[in-house]
C-alpha atoms as one frame of an Amber mdcrd trajectory, in Angstrom:
protein
   0.000   0.000   0.000   1.406   3.384  -0.961   1.868   6.399   1.315   0.442
   9.864   0.581   1.663  13.209   1.920   0.681  16.810   1.140   3.302  19.541
   0.820   3.355  23.181  -0.292   6.253  24.720  -2.209   6.944  28.059  -3.835
   6.388  28.258  -7.603  10.120  28.234  -8.446  10.540  25.066  -6.368   7.757
  23.117  -8.088  10.067  21.784 -10.849  12.946  20.914  -8.489  12.572  17.176
  -7.919  15.415  17.009  -5.404  13.862  19.714  -3.250  10.371  18.173  -3.509
  11.745  14.773  -2.497  13.608  16.264   0.461  10.516  18.053   1.797   8.192
  15.111   1.111  10.502  12.519   2.728  10.707  14.693   5.824   6.923  15.182
   5.946   6.320  11.424   5.530   9.087  10.574   8.004  10.725   8.318   5.461
  14.339   7.800   4.480  15.331   7.687   0.823  16.664   4.156   1.366  13.150
   3.034   2.403  11.496   4.198  -0.817  11.444   2.320  -4.126   9.584   5.011
  -6.103   7.720   8.265  -5.654   5.565  10.450  -7.870   3.403  13.584  -7.851
  -0.217  12.481  -7.667  -2.001  15.857  -7.612  -0.885  19.441  -8.265  -2.791
  22.667  -7.703  -2.171  26.368  -7.110  -2.972  27.902  -3.732  -3.410  31.621
  -4.440  -5.634  32.454  -1.495  -2.952  34.681  -0.018   0.554  35.913  -0.729
   2.927  34.316  -1.448   1.286  32.026  -3.966   2.187  28.380  -3.385   1.989
  25.138  -5.323   0.213  22.370  -3.439   1.535  18.866  -4.198   0.248  15.467
  -3.159   3.164  13.024  -3.202   2.745   9.260  -3.376   5.479   6.893  -2.121
   5.971   3.196  -2.743   8.269   1.601  -0.182  10.604  -1.206  -1.055   8.556
  -4.370  -1.402   5.384  -2.499  -2.418   4.133  -2.994  -5.962   2.829  -0.084
  -8.026  -0.290  -1.267  -9.850  -0.060  -0.968 -13.618  -3.280  -1.581 -15.541
  -3.439  -0.975 -19.311  -5.808   1.967 -19.843  -7.357   0.672 -23.067  -7.763
  -3.036 -23.956  -9.566  -3.352 -27.312 -11.081  -6.398 -28.996 -11.642  -7.164
 -32.652 -15.329  -6.304 -33.038 -15.582  -6.618 -36.834 -18.275  -9.326 -36.560
 -19.702  -8.379 -33.163 -23.269  -7.171 -32.443 -23.725  -3.615 -33.692 -24.811
  -0.498 -31.813 -25.512   2.912 -33.325 -23.915   5.999 -31.795 -25.304   9.328
 -32.966 -22.617  11.976 -32.633 -18.806  11.917 -32.478 -18.318  14.280 -29.554
 -16.694  13.079 -26.317 -19.783  11.082 -25.294 -19.976   9.349 -28.682 -16.254
   8.691 -29.057 -15.891   7.297 -25.542 -19.004   5.183 -26.019 -17.396   3.744
 -29.154 -14.083   3.088 -27.414 -15.877   1.313 -24.558 -17.849  -0.731 -27.094
 -14.590  -1.847 -28.723 -13.333  -2.856 -25.279 -16.576  -4.615 -24.394 -17.090
  -6.685 -27.525 -19.651  -4.570 -29.394 -19.269  -3.065 -32.858 -19.869   0.701
 -32.691 -21.061   2.560 -35.764 -20.793   6.315 -35.243 -23.003   8.586 -37.336
 -21.648  12.139 -37.286 -23.495  14.946 -39.063 -20.325  16.998 -39.437 -16.874
  16.508 -40.907 -13.703  14.944 -39.604 -11.661  17.003 -37.201  -9.296  18.456
 -39.818 -11.881  19.150 -42.511 -13.841  21.194 -39.931 -11.121  23.841 -40.008
 -12.234  25.250 -43.351 -15.741  25.804 -42.015 -14.404  27.459 -38.867 -12.341
  29.790 -41.045 -15.473  30.628 -43.036 -17.287  31.675 -39.850 -14.399  33.810
 -38.631 -13.455  35.459 -41.920 -16.536  35.382 -44.129 -19.342  35.194 -41.533
 -20.708  32.038 -43.217 -22.168  29.372 -40.909 -22.343  25.770 -42.081 -25.198
  24.336 -39.944 -23.600  20.869 -39.885 -19.922  21.803 -39.544 -18.938  24.514
 -37.088 -17.555  24.959 -33.578 -20.337  22.753 -32.173 -20.763  20.060 -34.844
 -18.144  17.721 -36.270 -15.683  15.117 -35.043 -14.767  15.717 -31.405 -17.860
  17.827 -30.761 -17.935  21.283 -29.220 -14.887  20.681 -27.026 -12.405  20.038
 -29.832 -12.187  23.603 -31.092 -13.335  25.297 -27.907 -10.638  24.632 -25.379
 -10.448  21.053 -24.154 -10.747  21.716 -20.428 -10.974  18.336 -18.721 -12.122
  18.969 -15.167 -15.478  17.980 -13.798 -17.155  18.831 -10.508 -18.959  15.495
 -10.351 -17.135  12.458  -8.975 -20.278  10.307  -8.811 -20.912   9.832 -12.517
 -18.111   7.348 -13.094 -14.390   6.805 -13.384 -12.774  10.196 -14.002  -9.264
   8.720 -13.918 -10.149   6.162 -16.623 -11.429   8.924 -18.882  -8.231  10.932
 -18.389  -6.024   7.864 -18.879  -7.664   7.237 -22.253  -6.747  10.780 -23.293
  -3.128  10.071 -22.320  -3.203   6.718 -24.137  -4.215   8.529 -27.332  -1.593
  11.253 -27.075  -2.304  13.776 -24.306   0.485  14.748 -21.909   0.565  12.902
 -18.587   0.234  16.200 -16.700  -3.547  15.945 -17.130  -3.493  13.033 -14.662
  -1.915  15.305 -12.046  -3.200  18.843 -12.501  -6.262  19.880 -10.500  -7.680
  21.618 -13.587  -6.314  19.591 -16.512  -6.303  21.208 -19.930  -5.164  19.960
 -23.336  -5.682  22.933 -25.644  -7.447  23.348 -28.952  -4.163  23.060 -30.885
  -3.448  19.609 -29.388  -6.883  17.996 -29.493  -7.267  17.229 -33.227  -4.381
  14.752 -33.211  -5.787  13.002 -30.138  -9.309  12.828 -31.565  -7.923  11.425
 -34.824  -6.034   8.716 -32.906  -9.252   7.710 -31.130 -11.113   7.404 -34.430
  -8.314   5.391 -36.000  -8.357   2.978 -33.040 -12.120   2.503 -33.349 -11.819
   1.694 -37.047  -8.711  -0.481 -36.641 -10.565  -2.775 -34.258 -13.672  -3.195
 -36.381 -15.838  -0.164 -35.605 -17.061   2.380 -38.131 -17.214   6.180 -38.245
 -19.422   7.795 -40.888 -19.108  11.548 -41.423 -21.607  13.841 -43.158 -24.278
  11.423 -41.927 -27.160  13.027 -40.081 -29.909  11.333 -38.083 -33.183  12.423
 -39.700 -35.742   9.963 -38.340 -36.169   6.924 -36.139 -38.623   4.060 -35.877
 -40.154   2.768 -32.656 -42.304  -0.360 -32.456 -43.915  -1.559 -29.203 -41.839
   0.950 -27.217 -38.582  -0.430 -28.660 -36.351   1.394 -31.118 -35.916  -0.688
 -34.251 -34.347   1.522 -36.915 -32.869   4.920 -37.712 -32.916   6.978 -40.884
 -29.893   9.004 -41.989 -29.689  11.838 -44.499 -33.441  11.531 -45.209 -32.804
   8.387 -47.266 -31.359   5.198 -45.799 -33.114   3.202 -43.064 -30.792   1.085
 -40.902 -31.874  -1.530 -38.362 -30.617  -1.053 -34.794 -32.084  -2.106 -31.460
 -29.561  -0.113 -29.385 -28.995   3.559 -30.219 -26.904   5.980 -28.140 -28.096
   9.532 -28.713 -25.000  11.667 -28.099 -25.828  14.646 -30.299 -24.634  17.525
 -28.103 -26.286  20.588 -26.580 -26.910  22.375 -29.887 -28.665  19.683 -31.967
 -32.032  21.393 -31.893 -33.333  19.366 -34.839 -33.053  16.213 -32.715 -35.279
  17.717 -30.038 -37.852  18.641 -32.664 -37.624  15.155 -34.199 -38.215  13.426
 -30.873 -41.152  15.704 -30.111 -42.619  15.039 -33.565 -42.384  11.289 -32.917
 -44.088  11.689 -29.504 -40.924  10.667 -27.673 -40.844  12.529 -24.390 -38.535
  15.512 -23.918 -38.625  18.190 -21.217 -37.556  21.780 -20.699 -34.639  22.007
 -18.268 -32.804  24.759 -16.399 -29.793  26.191 -18.184 -27.640  29.327 -18.055
 -27.234  32.230 -20.444 -25.381  35.531 -20.363 -22.304  37.116 -21.919 -18.586
  36.525 -22.406 -16.231  39.029 -20.810 -12.647  39.671 -21.926  -9.901  41.240
 -19.792  -6.193  41.594 -20.331  -4.571  38.444 -18.938  -1.950  40.600 -17.223
  -4.668  42.227 -15.109  -6.169  38.897 -14.034  -2.681  37.604 -13.166  -2.000
  40.604 -10.937  -5.385  40.313  -9.205  -5.205  36.574  -8.597  -1.506  36.384
  -7.760  -1.481  39.403  -5.439   0.625  41.635  -7.714   3.014  38.767  -8.485
   1.516  38.291 -11.931   4.839  38.507 -13.755   6.259  35.518 -11.858   7.662
  33.305 -14.667   6.983  30.161 -12.643   3.231  30.758 -12.470   0.815  29.895
 -15.281  -1.737  32.415 -16.605  -4.280  32.864 -13.826  -7.900  31.785 -13.943
 -10.817  32.751 -11.726 -14.122  31.373 -10.535 -16.917  33.698  -9.461 -20.450
  33.143  -8.237 -23.072  35.528  -6.877 -26.719  35.160  -5.922 -28.666  38.029
  -7.510 -32.417  38.441  -7.003 -32.893  34.741  -6.405 -30.781  33.551  -9.355
 -27.198  32.402  -9.495 -24.811  34.398 -11.672 -21.459  32.702 -12.192 -18.371
  32.418 -14.336 -18.366  29.612 -16.889 -15.598  28.100 -19.043 -12.944  30.595
 -17.969 -10.121  30.665 -20.550  -6.739  32.061 -19.424  -4.604  33.257 -22.315
  -7.575  32.547 -24.539  -9.658  33.602 -27.509 -13.374  34.282 -27.958 -14.845
  32.280 -30.841 -18.063  32.476 -32.911 -20.112  29.346 -32.166 -23.393  29.833
 -34.024 -24.975  26.758 -35.610 -27.238  28.643 -38.023 -26.818  31.806 -40.050
 -29.292  34.083 -38.301 -27.863  33.992 -34.777 -24.767  35.034 -32.853 -23.190
  32.807 -30.191 -19.860  33.258 -28.395 -17.636  30.806 -26.556 -14.026  30.746
 -25.415 -10.970  28.558 -25.861  -7.272  28.485 -25.060  -4.271  26.934 -26.800
  -2.179  24.479 -24.797   0.290  27.173 -23.671  -2.475  29.649 -22.840  -0.201
  32.359 -24.167  -2.616  34.838 -25.744  -2.766  38.267 -24.056  -6.455  37.965
 -23.148  -8.451  36.239 -20.421 -12.092  35.513 -21.184 -14.957  33.886 -19.337
 -18.638  33.368 -19.700 -20.651  35.194 -17.056 -24.060  33.583 -17.067 -27.383
  33.675 -15.245 -29.035  30.442 -14.104 -32.508  30.251 -15.626 -35.298  27.776
 -14.889 -38.335  27.291 -17.142 -40.551  28.903 -14.507 -38.432  32.091 -14.615
 -39.335  32.853 -18.202 -42.207  35.080 -19.322 -43.324  32.557 -21.960 -43.449
  29.658 -19.470 -46.030  26.942 -20.036 -45.991  23.867 -17.848 -45.979  21.251
 -20.609 -43.927  23.162 -23.196 -40.559  21.377 -23.669 -39.221  24.255 -25.775
 -39.749  27.178 -23.388 -36.014  27.483 -22.552 -34.917  26.685 -26.091 -37.183
  29.402 -27.490 -35.752  31.908 -25.018 -32.193  30.905 -25.953 -32.999  31.311
 -29.657 -34.625  34.714 -29.127 -31.530  36.091 -27.360 -29.181  34.768 -30.048
 -31.290  36.260 -32.838 -31.623  39.611 -31.047 -27.844  39.813 -30.777 -27.445
  38.900 -34.450 -29.825  41.690 -35.433 -28.262  44.244 -33.076 -24.763  43.717
 -34.491 -25.762  44.049 -38.132 -26.877  40.526 -39.090 -23.380  39.087 -39.495
 -21.248  37.026 -37.111 -19.999  40.228 -35.479 -20.961  40.310 -31.799 -22.774
  43.154 -30.016 -20.386  44.497 -27.404 -19.935  47.076 -24.670 -17.181  48.070
 -22.295 -17.847  46.680 -18.835 -18.238  49.962 -16.928 -20.308  51.403 -19.749
 -22.681  48.438 -19.519 -23.057  48.797 -15.760 -23.616  52.555 -16.072 -25.861
  52.370 -19.163 -23.571  54.153 -21.645 -22.899  53.141 -25.231 -19.142  52.598
 -25.686 -17.483  55.083 -28.029 -14.572  52.777 -28.892 -12.977  49.478 -27.894
  -9.583  48.050 -27.078  -8.409  45.253 -29.345 -10.457  42.074 -29.013  -9.651
  38.425 -29.730 -13.061  37.895 -31.365 -12.099  37.611 -35.026 -15.450  38.387
 -36.754 -15.446  41.776 -35.019 -17.627  43.614 -32.513 -20.267  46.332 -32.809
 -20.966  48.936 -30.134 -24.491  48.658 -28.718 -26.242  49.181 -25.409 -26.580
  45.587 -24.236 -29.123  46.751 -21.670 -31.488  47.218 -24.610 -30.522  44.010
 -26.419 -30.551  41.501 -23.571 -33.781  40.716 -21.695 -34.082  42.427 -18.301
 -33.940  39.055 -16.540 -30.320  38.864 -17.737 -29.059  42.448 -17.996 -30.208
  43.619 -14.558 -28.672  40.617 -12.814 -25.448  40.815 -14.777 -24.963  44.454
 -13.762 -25.452  43.641 -10.086 -23.120  40.663 -10.376 -20.383  42.729 -12.036
 -20.515  45.235  -9.189 -20.222  42.385  -6.679 -17.330  40.824  -8.595 -15.565
  44.173  -8.563 -15.673  44.086  -4.769 -14.421  40.493  -4.645 -11.635  41.013
  -7.197 -10.271  44.560  -6.968  -9.781  45.809 -10.508 -12.098  43.308 -12.193
 -14.823  45.909 -12.825 -12.994  48.026 -15.386 -13.850  49.805 -18.592 -10.835
  48.142 -20.197 -12.809  44.871 -20.174 -15.207  44.186 -23.044 -18.505  42.288
 -22.876 -19.394  40.167 -25.932 -22.926  38.816 -26.262 -24.294  36.269 -25.922
 -22.796  33.270 -24.083 -25.773  30.980 -24.566 -24.633  27.384 -25.106 -23.501
  26.533 -21.582 -25.700  23.441 -21.590 -28.773  22.036 -23.247 -32.066  23.865
 -22.583 -33.878  20.561 -23.159 -33.477  17.199 -21.427 -34.311  13.751 -22.757
 -35.513  11.769 -19.734 -34.125   8.301 -19.081 -34.479   5.533 -16.522 -32.089
   5.815 -13.602 -31.171   2.123 -13.590 -30.993   1.199 -17.292 -30.146   4.650
 -18.753 -32.729   3.963 -21.482 -35.334   6.536 -22.433 -38.309   6.426 -20.067
 -40.607   5.379 -22.919 -38.351   3.785 -25.552 -36.253   0.695 -24.874 -32.911
   0.603 -26.614 -32.684   4.410 -26.911 -29.957   5.832 -24.667 -30.047   9.637
 -24.231 -26.430  10.513 -23.496 -24.114  13.386 -22.667 -24.679  17.133 -22.735
 -27.436  17.147 -25.342 -29.620  14.887 -23.235 -28.925  16.815 -20.032 -26.592
  14.331 -18.315 -23.194  15.997 -18.599 -21.584  19.401 -18.339 -18.263  19.148
 -20.132 -15.826  16.867 -21.928 -15.047  14.481 -19.079 -18.570  14.110 -17.717
 -19.841  13.548 -21.278 -17.126  10.964 -21.938 -17.998   9.126 -18.727 -21.680
   9.151 -19.635 -20.825   7.555 -22.978 -18.956   4.786 -21.172 -21.833   4.296
 -18.733 -24.401   3.903 -21.514 -22.346   1.208 -23.233 -21.845  -0.562 -19.906
 -25.642  -0.784 -19.611 -25.953  -2.227 -23.123 -23.293  -4.830 -22.279 -25.143
  -5.719 -19.066 -28.400  -6.106 -20.985 -26.846  -8.378 -23.590 -25.211 -10.524
 -20.909 -28.401 -10.876 -18.852
């Protein structure tokens, strides 16, 4: 059995293995001669007060103790195995397929978008030409929304499944081992395509299939059991197990399910804006004026405030990041953020969003599954119209927004399609704008310097999660009315990021395996 100890070191000491070993041995009351091996198990930054420290959890294996070594991914040849359909090649779909290959099932992934490299041309078209391909964009395509919007790998939930397994699979397919150690692991948009490609190649090499430009357009249910799916409005394919991992922006899937009388429900979600500061400012605030310390990474922040009965909080904070256009249709504007692996851009951006329940909305009807979706769509369209009906985003300096002034000019922004000066108080619904203003004032008191007119608000940040849920049975993970249909990941309302979605994909396949073995 290994031994664990916790130590704190200064940032410049965090890469000095000899010093770390000396401090850790002393803390554990061990001699070097007693230890066969040691390693850093967890690493985090403690910036609660000056000086900033690096917190390390050290694991020791004494002489005579074995360090367990289990292969992270053990595939089978599934070329002739029973088939399952997986709709969507985001993290939930890819991890479901990898687990199927492990578990002796043949996964066939149907992805409406393009492969991870071919997506780049469509992303360039959004940024440069303001043209949105509804099936290939920042949300749709191989790897899903996370591939080209950051690749942050932390999850708040430890109850959904094996977080370590999900991270180990990323390492197996090419991610750096640091993600197994860091408290907030991050891969970076520039690194993810190669990893996603390796996952796809492994699925195919072991007998699975991945079909791009293939969109689910209908499904067939007989006696409360799914029996077939239609793709691209033409081909019908027989399947009795279908994992629906379509992501939080596949609105057509919600409409399809509703049309086929398959139960869906409105669910709480969050919507707001994306704020951009200079990274240097955030570093100085968070690191207590030690922001230029070369041993510290670009600083992040996490903020939450209760305002008039609703939570307002930071979401998907991107140190050294870029704001990206994430619309999935032409007549809307959507923003999101991402960072490269080095997080070395001069800007820090974060979503600042308001928690909204169906009952909060003026158009609320008890049995309307689209009440939150309709609200989300109305905000995105209003922003598109306000900024000139392109992919430019309506924007306002932070102080100007709080004080109700239209900004006369802007500092440089990372948002490539451009920004247009508007009064966001007149564009955003009061339920959002009034609470955001109060929250910004509160954040300015919590983080001295945060409330500044040098920061720019871009609107809207609206795809934090799905505004619709697809209900499923707690035990089997099948839809509450349709056997063999497995609502999965963010689009179904059961995940909130890459890792939780990946775990949910694994869990759904585990249930299919259990059913087939029963």
